[in-house]
XYZ file of C-alpha atoms in Angstrom:
693
model
C 23.783 60.791 51.932
C 22.794 59.466 48.507
C 25.602 58.116 46.353
C 27.009 60.498 43.716
C 26.528 59.822 40.027
C 29.130 57.523 38.519
C 29.894 59.419 35.304
C 32.970 60.015 33.277
C 34.474 63.428 33.920
C 34.817 65.582 30.808
C 38.372 66.847 30.337
C 38.042 70.400 29.083
C 41.179 70.016 26.972
C 39.502 67.450 24.712
C 39.164 69.650 21.633
C 40.969 67.487 19.115
C 40.673 67.912 15.371
C 38.913 64.522 15.240
C 36.143 65.793 17.509
C 35.712 68.965 15.465
C 35.457 66.904 12.290
C 32.619 64.936 13.854
C 30.908 68.181 14.812
C 31.147 69.459 11.236
C 30.043 66.091 9.840
C 26.817 66.343 11.886
C 26.112 69.883 10.640
C 23.524 69.752 7.836
C 21.280 72.827 8.098
C 18.096 72.671 6.025
C 17.964 76.444 5.518
C 15.048 76.986 7.877
C 15.589 80.216 9.802
C 14.501 80.502 13.427
C 14.057 83.842 15.205
C 16.069 82.956 18.299
C 16.066 86.375 19.973
C 12.712 85.966 21.790
C 13.746 82.481 22.956
C 17.114 83.780 24.141
C 15.404 86.587 26.069
C 13.286 84.038 27.955
C 16.369 81.891 28.610
C 18.165 84.905 30.078
C 15.132 85.690 32.223
C 15.039 82.113 33.569
C 18.724 82.138 34.477
C 18.485 85.634 35.982
C 15.714 84.574 38.317
C 17.135 81.120 38.993
C 20.548 82.489 39.942
C 19.183 85.322 42.126
C 20.746 85.309 45.578
C 19.638 87.022 48.790
C 22.529 89.479 48.569
C 21.298 90.819 45.229
C 18.101 92.378 46.578
C 18.103 94.935 49.358
C 15.338 95.513 51.883
C 13.949 91.963 51.921
C 14.645 89.205 54.471
C 16.843 86.385 53.234
C 15.210 83.086 52.467
C 11.706 84.408 51.832
C 9.412 83.901 48.904
C 9.051 87.682 48.615
C 12.803 87.874 48.147
C 12.716 85.623 45.107
C 9.621 87.272 43.635
C 11.120 90.746 43.902
C 12.782 90.295 40.549
C 9.388 89.918 38.914
C 8.498 93.597 38.997
C 9.221 95.441 35.743
C 11.499 92.647 34.545
C 9.129 90.107 33.032
C 10.257 88.291 29.893
C 9.540 89.796 26.530
C 6.111 89.247 25.054
C 6.244 85.819 23.479
C 3.262 83.717 22.510
C 5.107 80.433 22.934
C 7.592 78.516 20.870
C 6.273 76.984 17.649
C 5.271 73.366 18.035
C 8.358 71.852 16.315
C 10.671 73.877 18.578
C 8.841 72.911 21.741
C 9.208 69.280 20.663
C 12.929 69.589 20.039
C 13.479 71.462 23.313
C 11.636 68.710 25.177
C 13.689 66.054 23.380
C 16.958 67.747 24.357
C 15.735 68.114 27.954
C 15.271 64.350 28.083
C 18.589 63.599 26.396
C 20.722 65.669 28.731
C 18.768 64.515 31.805
C 18.870 60.795 31.013
C 22.350 60.529 29.504
C 23.959 62.739 32.159
C 22.671 60.415 34.865
C 25.637 58.064 34.614
C 26.185 58.156 30.852
C 29.160 59.161 28.736
C 29.257 62.979 28.731
C 31.213 63.152 25.472
C 28.736 60.843 23.778
C 25.906 63.012 25.108
C 27.566 66.068 23.596
C 27.831 64.439 20.168
C 24.252 63.136 20.450
C 23.066 66.733 20.838
C 24.820 67.687 17.601
C 23.112 64.771 15.881
C 19.681 65.805 17.219
C 20.201 69.426 16.155
C 21.963 68.678 12.858
C 19.395 70.505 10.687
C 19.724 73.839 12.543
C 22.216 76.676 12.128
C 24.992 77.145 14.713
C 23.251 79.951 16.582
C 19.954 78.024 16.682
C 21.708 74.891 17.963
C 23.196 76.905 20.836
C 19.943 78.663 21.736
C 17.817 75.482 21.657
C 20.294 73.523 23.753
C 20.468 76.394 26.248
C 16.659 76.520 26.281
C 16.515 72.827 27.199
C 19.022 73.286 29.992
C 17.172 76.427 31.159
C 13.987 74.356 31.486
C 15.768 71.710 33.585
C 17.646 74.226 35.683
C 14.602 76.460 36.067
C 12.470 73.569 37.337
C 15.260 72.533 39.698
C 15.655 76.029 41.159
C 11.931 76.733 41.262
C 11.194 73.667 43.398
C 14.279 74.201 45.553
C 13.404 77.856 46.148
C 9.741 77.260 46.951
C 10.052 74.086 49.011
C 10.059 75.955 52.346
C 7.038 78.076 51.376
C 4.873 75.765 49.271
C 3.650 72.293 50.293
C 3.513 70.979 46.749
C 7.053 72.136 46.053
C 8.210 70.644 49.331
C 6.738 67.216 48.480
C 8.387 67.225 45.058
C 11.698 68.330 46.606
C 11.520 65.470 49.139
C 10.958 62.869 46.415
C 13.764 64.327 44.272
C 15.955 64.865 47.335
C 16.608 68.468 46.269
C 18.451 70.869 48.552
C 16.486 73.674 50.193
C 17.180 77.048 48.590
C 17.506 79.652 50.007
C 17.502 78.039 53.477
C 20.579 75.989 52.575
C 22.113 78.587 50.278
C 25.287 79.179 52.298
C 26.275 75.523 52.115
C 25.564 75.307 48.391
C 27.165 78.638 47.481
C 30.537 77.270 46.188
C 28.808 74.770 43.890
C 26.188 77.250 42.685
C 28.761 79.984 42.109
C 30.805 77.767 39.765
C 27.616 76.712 38.009
C 26.371 80.255 37.622
C 29.743 81.487 36.366
C 29.673 78.927 33.574
C 26.049 79.759 32.754
C 27.013 83.437 32.457
C 29.920 82.588 30.144
C 27.653 80.462 27.924
C 25.086 83.254 27.693
C 27.757 85.778 26.714
C 29.117 83.462 24.041
C 25.661 82.597 22.671
C 24.663 86.262 22.515
C 27.853 86.945 20.612
C 27.118 84.246 18.017
C 23.471 85.323 17.682
C 24.532 88.927 17.279
C 26.877 87.999 14.437
C 24.253 85.812 12.739
C 21.805 88.715 12.757
C 24.217 90.969 10.880
C 22.985 91.404 7.269
C 24.628 88.555 5.369
C 24.851 90.491 2.103
C 27.522 92.708 3.651
C 29.717 89.897 5.004
C 32.479 89.010 2.565
C 34.002 85.537 2.239
C 37.479 86.601 3.234
C 39.753 85.355 5.987
C 37.897 87.147 8.736
C 34.559 85.623 7.728
C 36.209 82.191 7.542
C 37.606 82.592 11.049
C 34.112 83.516 12.226
C 32.758 80.242 10.782
C 35.391 78.348 12.759
C 34.484 80.308 15.864
C 30.825 79.332 15.383
C 31.287 75.572 15.485
C 33.880 75.813 18.255
C 31.458 77.971 20.232
C 28.633 75.449 19.675
C 30.865 72.543 20.695
C 32.055 74.124 23.952
C 28.544 75.324 24.767
C 27.201 71.769 24.398
C 30.048 70.399 26.517
C 29.302 73.012 29.167
C 25.549 72.316 29.138
C 26.203 68.600 29.692
C 28.600 69.416 32.542
C 26.162 71.898 34.123
C 23.261 69.484 33.895
C 25.390 66.711 35.433
C 26.461 69.090 38.223
C 22.821 70.014 38.854
C 21.788 66.343 39.019
C 24.626 65.651 41.437
C 23.008 68.064 43.918
C 20.158 65.606 44.390
C 20.488 63.821 47.658
C 22.180 66.796 49.334
C 19.022 67.911 51.125
C 20.592 67.884 54.580
C 24.302 67.453 53.959
C 26.423 69.337 51.492
C 29.727 68.138 50.117
C 31.669 69.472 47.185
C 33.645 67.528 44.625
C 36.955 69.164 43.822
C 36.953 67.398 40.459
C 33.491 68.741 39.590
C 34.420 72.283 40.597
C 37.678 72.097 38.614
C 35.775 70.849 35.580
C 33.280 73.722 35.710
C 35.950 76.372 36.271
C 38.044 74.925 33.413
C 35.062 75.020 31.068
C 34.253 78.576 32.179
C 37.785 79.601 31.282
C 37.572 77.830 27.918
C 34.206 79.362 26.972
C 35.382 82.802 28.066
C 38.548 82.417 26.003
C 36.537 81.683 22.889
C 34.656 84.898 23.615
C 37.698 87.072 24.357
C 40.978 85.707 23.047
C 39.642 84.410 19.771
C 38.308 87.909 19.134
C 34.680 87.042 18.541
C 33.438 90.343 19.908
C 36.205 92.237 18.170
C 35.260 90.742 14.815
C 31.590 91.472 15.370
C 32.494 95.082 16.103
C 34.615 95.102 12.936
C 31.788 93.828 10.753
C 29.276 96.176 12.369
C 31.549 99.111 11.526
C 31.988 97.820 7.983
C 28.241 97.415 7.567
C 27.628 100.908 8.949
C 30.103 102.301 6.412
C 28.508 100.411 3.531
C 25.015 101.460 4.599
C 26.108 105.072 4.918
C 27.514 104.928 1.380
C 24.268 103.405 0.114
C 22.169 105.992 1.967
C 24.410 108.766 0.657
C 24.097 107.531 -2.935
C 20.331 107.193 -2.523
C 20.206 110.772 -1.275
C 22.254 111.986 -4.231
C 19.924 110.207 -6.680
C 16.827 111.521 -4.903
C 17.968 115.130 -5.020
C 19.078 114.868 -8.638
C 15.771 113.603 -10.014
C 12.543 115.523 -10.576
C 10.227 115.000 -7.618
C 6.526 115.715 -7.458
C 6.634 117.438 -4.071
C 9.126 118.354 -1.373
C 8.041 115.976 1.405
C 10.014 112.966 0.175
C 13.143 115.098 -0.063
C 12.573 116.678 3.351
C 11.935 113.309 5.001
C 15.205 111.992 3.590
C 17.099 114.998 4.961
C 15.331 115.519 8.273
C 14.778 111.814 9.009
C 11.862 112.516 11.340
C 8.081 112.648 11.099
C 7.606 115.342 13.739
C 9.020 118.829 14.149
C 8.839 121.374 16.959
C 6.896 124.554 16.229
C 9.010 127.316 17.758
C 6.069 129.622 18.359
C 3.708 127.200 20.095
C 6.371 124.794 21.445
C 4.249 121.890 20.249
C 5.089 119.061 17.866
C 3.715 119.116 14.343
C 3.941 116.625 11.513
C 6.420 117.209 8.722
C 3.491 117.405 6.305
C 2.990 121.052 7.369
C 5.860 121.785 4.967
C 4.159 120.190 1.978
C 3.957 122.383 -1.150
C 5.801 125.230 0.589
C 9.165 126.851 0.065
C 11.458 125.646 2.822
C 14.692 127.170 4.053
C 16.866 124.585 5.791
C 18.962 126.364 8.392
C 22.052 124.176 8.824
C 24.462 125.182 11.567
C 26.478 124.073 14.544
C 25.381 124.893 18.065
C 27.498 128.062 17.905
C 25.012 130.048 15.856
C 25.731 133.723 16.524
C 23.368 136.280 17.989
C 23.623 138.331 14.792
C 22.627 135.380 12.624
C 19.628 134.647 14.803
C 18.562 138.319 14.693
C 18.754 138.356 10.888
C 16.723 135.166 10.691
C 14.136 136.403 13.177
C 13.649 139.589 11.129
C 13.290 137.583 7.931
C 10.907 135.165 9.646
C 8.772 138.102 10.794
C 8.787 139.639 7.299
C 7.869 136.321 5.691
C 4.932 135.828 8.055
C 3.712 139.340 7.279
C 3.945 138.688 3.540
C 0.843 136.838 2.342
C 2.261 135.960 -1.078
C 5.348 134.104 0.237
C 4.588 130.611 1.561
C 7.993 129.970 3.089
C 9.034 128.103 6.242
C 12.343 127.714 8.077
C 13.553 124.428 9.590
C 16.676 124.204 11.758
C 18.919 121.176 11.246
C 21.800 121.333 13.763
C 25.028 119.496 12.924
C 26.518 118.461 16.256
C 29.798 116.939 17.393
C 28.836 113.553 18.822
C 32.257 113.055 20.414
C 31.700 115.654 23.145
C 29.564 115.281 26.249
C 26.003 114.622 25.056
C 24.340 116.309 28.028
C 26.260 119.473 27.262
C 25.234 119.178 23.608
C 21.562 118.806 24.521
C 21.774 121.783 26.890
C 23.161 124.022 24.112
C 20.611 122.631 21.663
C 17.704 123.394 24.022
C 19.014 126.907 24.703
C 19.232 127.734 21.004
C 15.935 126.052 20.193
C 14.080 128.277 22.679
C 15.273 131.373 20.786
C 13.906 130.156 17.449
C 10.284 130.867 16.461
C 10.549 128.632 13.363
C 10.467 124.842 13.057
C 13.253 122.741 14.553
C 13.939 119.036 14.841
C 13.212 117.377 18.178
C 16.558 115.668 18.661
C 19.896 116.550 16.997
C 20.788 112.847 16.947
C 18.149 112.205 14.259
C 20.349 113.777 11.573
C 21.906 110.715 9.942
C 25.635 110.409 9.110
C 24.848 110.037 5.379
C 22.881 113.299 5.471
C 25.722 115.082 7.278
C 28.168 113.773 4.663
C 25.925 115.037 1.878
C 25.574 118.454 3.498
C 29.334 118.776 3.877
C 30.336 117.416 0.479
C 27.555 118.641 -1.792
C 26.538 121.843 -0.039
C 30.062 122.665 1.183
C 29.011 123.111 4.801
C 31.925 123.560 7.189
C 31.189 125.470 10.395
C 29.505 128.628 9.161
C 25.728 128.435 9.020
C 24.133 127.919 5.615
C 20.562 128.359 4.457
C 19.468 125.876 1.786
C 16.471 126.929 -0.274
C 14.086 124.096 -1.280
C 11.116 124.779 -3.530
C 7.652 123.132 -3.222
C 8.717 120.426 -5.714
C 11.772 119.487 -3.661
C 14.326 121.138 -5.944
C 17.358 122.784 -4.381
C 17.207 126.400 -5.504
C 20.202 127.679 -3.574
C 22.786 125.698 -1.596
C 23.428 128.722 0.598
C 20.968 131.589 0.584
C 22.423 133.133 3.742
C 24.550 135.754 1.943
C 21.498 136.624 -0.150
C 19.396 137.013 2.972
C 21.909 139.247 4.769
C 22.174 141.560 1.781
C 18.665 141.683 0.332
C 16.264 140.301 2.945
C 13.026 138.763 1.651
C 13.164 140.894 -1.496
C 15.365 138.098 -2.864
C 12.632 135.457 -2.373
C 12.712 132.601 -3.424
C 16.453 133.085 -2.976
C 17.591 131.659 -6.288
C 20.900 132.554 -7.906
C 18.947 134.177 -10.777
C 16.965 136.381 -8.402
C 20.101 137.566 -6.628
C 21.962 138.145 -9.881
C 19.109 140.344 -11.076
C 19.260 142.334 -7.820
C 23.014 142.831 -8.175
C 22.587 144.172 -11.711
C 20.319 146.896 -10.361
C 22.899 148.071 -7.825
C 26.073 150.130 -7.883
C 28.573 150.880 -5.105
C 26.792 153.457 -2.951
C 26.553 154.263 0.723
C 22.975 153.005 0.679
C 24.146 149.558 -0.464
C 26.983 149.577 2.072
C 24.976 150.348 5.207
C 21.676 148.727 4.244
C 19.108 149.647 6.863
C 21.187 149.217 10.010
C 21.174 152.874 11.109
C 18.344 155.384 10.731
C 20.622 158.405 11.319
C 22.876 157.579 8.361
C 19.834 157.003 6.151
C 18.526 160.429 7.144
C 21.889 162.032 6.345
C 21.720 160.516 2.860
C 18.303 162.063 2.315
C 19.758 165.431 3.410
C 22.579 165.029 0.837
C 25.224 165.432 3.511
C 28.873 164.587 3.124
C 29.165 161.455 5.201
C 32.239 159.884 6.714
C 32.221 156.326 8.062
C 35.299 155.393 10.033
C 36.514 152.415 12.032
C 39.330 150.728 13.928
C 40.071 150.210 17.602
C 42.940 152.671 18.156
C 41.524 155.306 20.525
C 44.373 157.776 19.893
C 43.954 157.582 16.113
C 40.179 157.988 16.426
C 40.523 161.065 18.621
C 43.041 162.682 16.268
C 41.084 161.857 13.123
C 37.664 162.990 14.355
C 39.025 166.313 15.652
C 40.799 167.101 12.385
C 37.859 165.927 10.253
C 35.409 168.168 12.104
C 37.808 171.075 11.590
C 37.920 170.357 7.825
C 34.107 170.259 7.634
C 33.977 173.645 9.300
C 36.584 175.168 6.976
C 35.004 173.663 3.867
C 31.572 174.777 5.058
C 29.938 171.485 4.135
C 26.970 169.729 5.708
C 28.855 166.976 7.500
C 28.064 163.710 9.283
C 30.428 161.194 10.880
C 29.602 157.685 12.100
C 31.780 155.102 13.816
C 31.228 151.537 12.533
C 33.821 149.771 14.688
C 35.801 146.687 13.771
C 35.134 142.983 13.214
C 35.448 140.578 16.126
C 36.318 143.073 18.845
C 33.121 143.564 20.843
C 34.673 144.314 24.210
C 37.156 146.814 22.774
C 34.377 148.450 20.747
C 32.415 149.055 23.924
C 35.399 150.950 25.353
C 35.919 152.974 22.159
C 32.209 153.765 21.864
C 32.188 154.993 25.458
C 35.090 157.373 24.705
C 33.425 158.688 21.522
C 30.167 159.294 23.368
C 31.895 161.006 26.268
C 33.899 163.303 23.966
C 30.970 163.801 21.569
C 33.327 163.021 18.693
C 30.755 161.638 16.297
C 27.678 159.502 15.836
C 28.002 155.788 16.665
C 26.221 153.069 14.724
C 23.651 152.043 17.367
C 25.457 149.267 19.282
C 27.911 146.383 19.094
C 25.325 144.078 17.547
C 24.610 146.513 14.714
C 28.350 146.898 14.108
C 28.758 143.122 13.907
C 25.834 143.020 11.487
C 27.520 145.671 9.340
C 30.728 143.653 8.999
C 28.972 140.317 8.600
C 26.848 141.770 5.812
C 29.968 143.115 4.102
C 31.548 139.666 4.186
C 28.356 138.144 2.758
C 28.556 140.582 -0.127
C 31.985 139.220 -0.941
C 30.847 135.589 -0.656
C 27.813 136.331 -2.824
C 30.004 137.792 -5.532
C 32.239 134.743 -5.327
C 29.230 132.446 -5.746
C 28.357 134.307 -8.927
C 31.876 133.926 -10.291
C 32.771 137.591 -10.051
C 36.335 138.929 -9.778
C 37.800 142.191 -8.504
C 39.071 143.000 -11.990
C 35.576 142.895 -13.481
C 33.338 143.902 -10.573
C 33.673 147.296 -8.898
C 31.442 146.410 -5.935
C 33.539 143.352 -5.160
C 36.723 145.433 -5.412
C 35.437 148.085 -3.016
C 34.145 145.474 -0.545
C 37.574 143.829 -0.516
C 39.226 147.197 0.004
C 37.073 147.949 3.021
C 37.633 144.454 4.466
C 41.406 144.875 3.998
C 41.197 148.191 5.850
C 39.546 146.387 8.745
C 42.187 143.650 8.626
C 44.942 146.176 9.353
C 45.880 147.502 12.791
C 45.152 151.061 11.708
C 42.111 153.262 11.661
C 40.435 154.016 8.351
C 37.811 156.278 6.813
C 35.523 156.284 3.787
C 33.836 159.477 2.536
C 30.591 159.793 0.538
C 28.393 162.528 -0.824
C 24.792 161.614 0.013
C 23.272 158.937 -2.204
C 25.713 159.476 -5.039
C 28.544 157.199 -6.087
C 31.140 159.859 -5.237
C 33.491 158.405 -2.637
C 37.046 158.409 -1.316
C 38.808 156.197 1.180
C 42.005 156.193 3.227
C 43.539 154.511 6.216
C 46.085 155.149 8.938
C 48.308 158.217 8.684
C 47.057 159.022 5.179
C 43.519 159.542 6.503
C 44.788 161.937 9.178
C 47.273 163.721 6.889
C 44.616 164.584 4.336
C 42.533 166.158 7.110
C 45.373 168.012 8.836
C 46.725 169.308 5.500
C 43.406 170.375 4.094
C 44.936 173.725 3.178
C 47.007 171.937 0.485
C 43.941 170.740 -1.430
C 41.310 173.232 -0.285
C 41.366 175.146 -3.587
C 41.070 171.926 -5.582
C 38.105 170.918 -3.425
C 36.452 174.263 -4.095
C 36.869 173.904 -7.861
C 36.260 170.157 -8.463
C 34.199 169.209 -5.419
C 35.088 167.970 -1.965
C 35.238 164.214 -2.752
C 37.162 164.618 -6.015
C 39.588 167.043 -4.404
C 40.158 164.557 -1.581
C 40.796 161.745 -4.057
C 43.277 163.886 -5.981
C 45.208 164.640 -2.820
C 45.228 161.016 -1.647
C 46.598 159.957 -5.038
C 49.286 162.612 -4.757
C 50.535 161.522 -1.304
C 50.281 157.777 -1.939
C 53.622 156.007 -1.479
C 54.749 152.512 -2.384
C 55.065 151.569 1.281
C 52.038 149.715 2.564
C 51.000 146.462 4.205
C 47.412 145.413 3.605
C 45.696 142.377 5.099
C 42.388 140.838 4.134
C 41.078 138.538 6.867
C 38.133 136.343 5.902
C 36.354 134.038 8.318
C 36.007 130.373 7.346
C 33.593 130.255 4.439
C 31.464 127.563 2.868
C 32.509 127.324 -0.739
C 35.012 129.142 -2.907
C 37.827 131.320 -1.631
C 39.201 133.878 -4.114
C 42.338 132.500 -5.710
C 43.623 135.975 -6.559
C 43.109 139.059 -4.417
C 44.628 142.314 -5.684
C 45.988 144.786 -3.148
C 43.778 147.802 -2.529
C 46.786 150.142 -2.796
C 49.020 148.818 -5.567
C 46.874 146.268 -7.392
C 49.421 143.469 -7.038
C 48.223 140.005 -6.005
C 48.278 139.547 -2.248
C 49.942 136.502 -0.701
C 47.664 133.915 0.899
C 48.226 132.716 4.467
C 46.208 130.626 6.893
C 45.397 132.090 10.293
C 43.954 130.345 13.358
C 42.516 132.727 15.906
C 40.998 132.461 19.379
C 39.778 135.740 20.820
C 37.097 135.035 23.434
C 35.411 138.167 24.763
């Protein structure tokens, strides 16, 4: 057996302040930046292949050339045209230094010599270049040792260098190679950590205590990496002469394991990774603020067209065409009105139906160049596969444009949408004109109420439409039910009623039909249900149909549309700064919504298309029907609706309890809401509800 190298063992505890001062004294970077990532990728590839063991690859016989080549498939190093000439020179120089000086020289002196050779480079570059030199030495060593049983040339070189046969002699060498590979892995982790920090944008790193501690970590990391490289290279050289007989030095193994522990401690206990994570988070925050401010400035200035604005919001070049299911470029939106549909993945069936109708009407209208784009705001904390499943399901129901991936919506954009456009959870529809100006931060209420007649959905257009309207049955029901519209044309007396109390409904409808008969009026009754009670409404509707009590507004979806539209009327009025004291429509909408918020049934009476109306709820609605004889003469003289109003005013008492329940809204909530019965301000409460059906 060949004699072992006579070298001085490096005590891993030798990290004195004197040594660190020497390290810093030899650090004189010239400012030349080196892109070390490609070099580090090749280094990692060399070590990955060099440290491959038979147990790491299944299905191949141990000790074969095919076994070692199996790693080649699909895992080749990154495309790299070769190191620049000066770097190849310095890598070669370091290879020679660590090979010659480790063959019996002073290991500590070798370590300091490396710092002197690499004095003009930054800390991360020093570490990568020294690792590259060791990777060359170790790669050549392993390559010859691995191929010596399969290749004659490699075998001859191995004989002259007295290298062990790998993998034939792997079992005997395993303890030594394991310690070596563990230290190599620790050095790679530490070097990656330092490189990762160096590649953080320097303009965001402040010169505070944390940055100072990172500087200290850098030169300590470089020092212990150099010490480890010298030790690893010495350990590798000591394997020469062990071609047929393997012995292990306890001192060598202890040295490598001690260095592994030290290098790993720099990585873990001195919080290198933790500080990198901290700075990455800080940089992300700063960048988000910058992106947010850039977005604010962009949307505040006058733009020539909408594409720049849309690119900043959508953050993608391609969209999905919902009709053809193909991708199209964002330029298809250029010089067009765009409605940005912003919602969660809980977009309701009613909202989609409204949008589909509007989309169909817009396509049929040749003078309205308007497109819809869906921008989903998703919760990234929940299971992403579940999120994508819900996204795909909703996307398939949309004939308009959508983004390809919900993850493309940037945090700064989401912040802007929430803060500037007041998005919470309810869907909003932002109107953008061909010049990129925001015409309406939420055109959804406008759309529910007016449809495409409000195009281009500006506040001025909607305000003009409101001025043309008064509180009539036609405005209340819109176009949701053809039967009611026909009744209006026939100038019938029409009663809409709602609630989910079957006993009240039965009693009210029977007495109301009796009144219509006695008053000899052309009468029509329609049940419009109640908000957020689909399952119960199905039961009530079944009873009404079975007993032939009255007409029913089509189905549950139409009922939901009726109530959603009523709420949008209120929100629209709020957007225009209206109040119940000054706006009759807003007052009547609130009254009807407060009726629905109670646990009682209610009714509202109209005469055809006129503005004549009366309303009542609970026992008052039934009493006025059952006691028709008390106001029958008044009805004959003044008219049915006026007579009913006179009687309701007569029987009104001070006892009442009204509730107005509004779903979460985007934007203003009325600060003062007068009671529908007494006019006093109602108290405000918060309610959290979960009623799955």
